[in-house]
Amino acid sequence: MKVTVDLDKCEQNALCTGIAPTVFELSPDDHLTVLDDNPDDDLTPSIRAAAAACPRQAILLTGA
Ligand code: SF4
C-alpha cells in the first residue's frame, strides 16, 4: 500500500497521527508528514482507520 496525503485538503487536526503515529506525524509548526509511505501490511488496519477518520478525505491509499 502506498500512503499519500493531499496537503491542500489537510486541516492539521491530528486525528490520523493519533490513530497511526508511526505513519503520520504533525510537526510543531503544523505540517503533516507521512513518515512511512509504504508501510508494512500489519499497519493496514490502523491506516485504513486513519483514512476513514479524516474529515477532509485527505489520506489517499493506493495499491491496497
Ligand atoms: S486526519 Fe486528515 S485532516 Fe487530520 S491531520 Fe490527518 S490528514 Fe490532515
PDB file of C-alpha atoms and ligand atoms in Angstrom:
ATOM      1  CA  MET A   1       0.000   0.000   0.000  1.00  0.00           C
ATOM      2  CA  LYS A   2       1.165   3.485  -0.847  1.00  0.00           C
ATOM      3  CA  VAL A   3       0.110   6.268   1.507  1.00  0.00           C
ATOM      4  CA  THR A   4      -0.104   9.886   0.462  1.00  0.00           C
ATOM      5  CA  VAL A   5      -1.763  12.946   1.955  1.00  0.00           C
ATOM      6  CA  ASP A   6      -3.296  15.796  -0.004  1.00  0.00           C
ATOM      7  CA  LEU A   7      -1.830  18.673   1.984  1.00  0.00           C
ATOM      8  CA  ASP A   8      -4.202  21.112   0.286  1.00  0.00           C
ATOM      9  CA  LYS A   9      -7.089  19.294   1.989  1.00  0.00           C
ATOM     10  CA  CYS A  10      -5.411  18.519   5.340  1.00  0.00           C
ATOM     11  CA  GLU A  11      -6.579  20.735   8.204  1.00  0.00           C
ATOM     12  CA  GLN A  12      -3.880  19.569  10.666  1.00  0.00           C
ATOM     13  CA  ASN A  13      -6.297  18.268  13.282  1.00  0.00           C
ATOM     14  CA  ALA A  14      -4.003  15.344  14.215  1.00  0.00           C
ATOM     15  CA  LEU A  15      -6.682  12.666  14.040  1.00  0.00           C
ATOM     16  CA  CYS A  16      -4.538  10.447  11.845  1.00  0.00           C
ATOM     17  CA  THR A  17      -1.425  10.898  13.969  1.00  0.00           C
ATOM     18  CA  GLY A  18      -3.339   9.673  16.999  1.00  0.00           C
ATOM     19  CA  ILE A  19      -4.546   6.555  15.178  1.00  0.00           C
ATOM     20  CA  ALA A  20      -1.367   5.667  13.259  1.00  0.00           C
ATOM     21  CA  PRO A  21       1.519   7.547  14.899  1.00  0.00           C
ATOM     22  CA  THR A  22       4.241   5.558  13.181  1.00  0.00           C
ATOM     23  CA  VAL A  23       2.907   6.584   9.767  1.00  0.00           C
ATOM     24  CA  PHE A  24       1.686  10.153  10.254  1.00  0.00           C
ATOM     25  CA  GLU A  25       3.380  12.961  12.146  1.00  0.00           C
ATOM     26  CA  LEU A  26       2.353  16.541  12.796  1.00  0.00           C
ATOM     27  CA  SER A  27       5.270  18.892  13.335  1.00  0.00           C
ATOM     28  CA  PRO A  28       5.216  21.685  15.925  1.00  0.00           C
ATOM     29  CA  ASP A  29       4.568  24.128  13.094  1.00  0.00           C
ATOM     30  CA  ASP A  30       1.503  22.116  11.972  1.00  0.00           C
ATOM     31  CA  HIS A  31       2.935  20.417   8.920  1.00  0.00           C
ATOM     32  CA  LEU A  32       1.730  16.884   8.336  1.00  0.00           C
ATOM     33  CA  THR A  33       4.339  14.385   7.200  1.00  0.00           C
ATOM     34  CA  VAL A  34       3.924  10.801   6.045  1.00  0.00           C
ATOM     35  CA  LEU A  35       6.739   9.075   7.908  1.00  0.00           C
ATOM     36  CA  ASP A  36       6.311   5.771   6.107  1.00  0.00           C
ATOM     37  CA  ASP A  37       4.634   5.926   2.702  1.00  0.00           C
ATOM     38  CA  ASN A  38       4.996   2.184   2.053  1.00  0.00           C
ATOM     39  CA  PRO A  39       4.168   0.665   5.437  1.00  0.00           C
ATOM     40  CA  ASP A  40       4.139  -2.987   6.425  1.00  0.00           C
ATOM     41  CA  ASP A  41       0.887  -4.876   5.958  1.00  0.00           C
ATOM     42  CA  ASP A  42       0.347  -5.148   9.707  1.00  0.00           C
ATOM     43  CA  LEU A  43      -0.275  -1.397   9.773  1.00  0.00           C
ATOM     44  CA  THR A  44      -3.013  -1.573   7.152  1.00  0.00           C
ATOM     45  CA  PRO A  45      -5.930  -1.672   9.650  1.00  0.00           C
ATOM     46  CA  SER A  46      -4.749   1.420  11.517  1.00  0.00           C
ATOM     47  CA  ILE A  47      -4.018   3.292   8.294  1.00  0.00           C
ATOM     48  CA  ARG A  48      -7.473   2.479   6.948  1.00  0.00           C
ATOM     49  CA  ALA A  49      -8.944   3.667  10.241  1.00  0.00           C
ATOM     50  CA  ALA A  50      -6.975   6.901   9.985  1.00  0.00           C
ATOM     51  CA  ALA A  51      -8.159   7.446   6.426  1.00  0.00           C
ATOM     52  CA  ALA A  52     -11.761   6.790   7.463  1.00  0.00           C
ATOM     53  CA  ALA A  53     -11.444   9.208  10.394  1.00  0.00           C
ATOM     54  CA  CYS A  54     -10.015  12.031   8.317  1.00  0.00           C
ATOM     55  CA  PRO A  55     -12.814  14.577   7.959  1.00  0.00           C
ATOM     56  CA  ARG A  56     -11.229  16.029   4.823  1.00  0.00           C
ATOM     57  CA  GLN A  57     -10.679  12.737   2.983  1.00  0.00           C
ATOM     58  CA  ALA A  58      -7.077  13.866   2.616  1.00  0.00           C
ATOM     59  CA  ILE A  59      -5.452  10.465   3.086  1.00  0.00           C
ATOM     60  CA  LEU A  60      -5.074   8.567  -0.169  1.00  0.00           C
ATOM     61  CA  LEU A  61      -4.354   4.838  -0.199  1.00  0.00           C
ATOM     62  CA  THR A  62      -3.311   3.181  -3.429  1.00  0.00           C
ATOM     63  CA  GLY A  63      -2.284  -0.311  -4.338  1.00  0.00           C
ATOM     64  CA  ALA A  64      -4.218  -1.703  -1.395  1.00  0.00           C
TER      65      ALA A  64
HETATM   66  S1  SF4 B   1      -6.800  13.288   9.806  1.00  0.00           S
HETATM   67 FE1  SF4 B   1      -6.787  14.263   7.763  1.00  0.00          FE
HETATM   68  S2  SF4 B   1      -7.065  16.434   8.139  1.00  0.00           S
HETATM   69 FE2  SF4 B   1      -6.434  15.490  10.067  1.00  0.00          FE
HETATM   70  S3  SF4 B   1      -4.205  15.735  10.140  1.00  0.00           S
HETATM   71 FE3  SF4 B   1      -4.664  13.727   9.237  1.00  0.00          FE
HETATM   72  S4  SF4 B   1      -4.705  14.070   7.006  1.00  0.00           S
HETATM   73 FE4  SF4 B   1      -4.881  16.067   7.996  1.00  0.00          FE
END
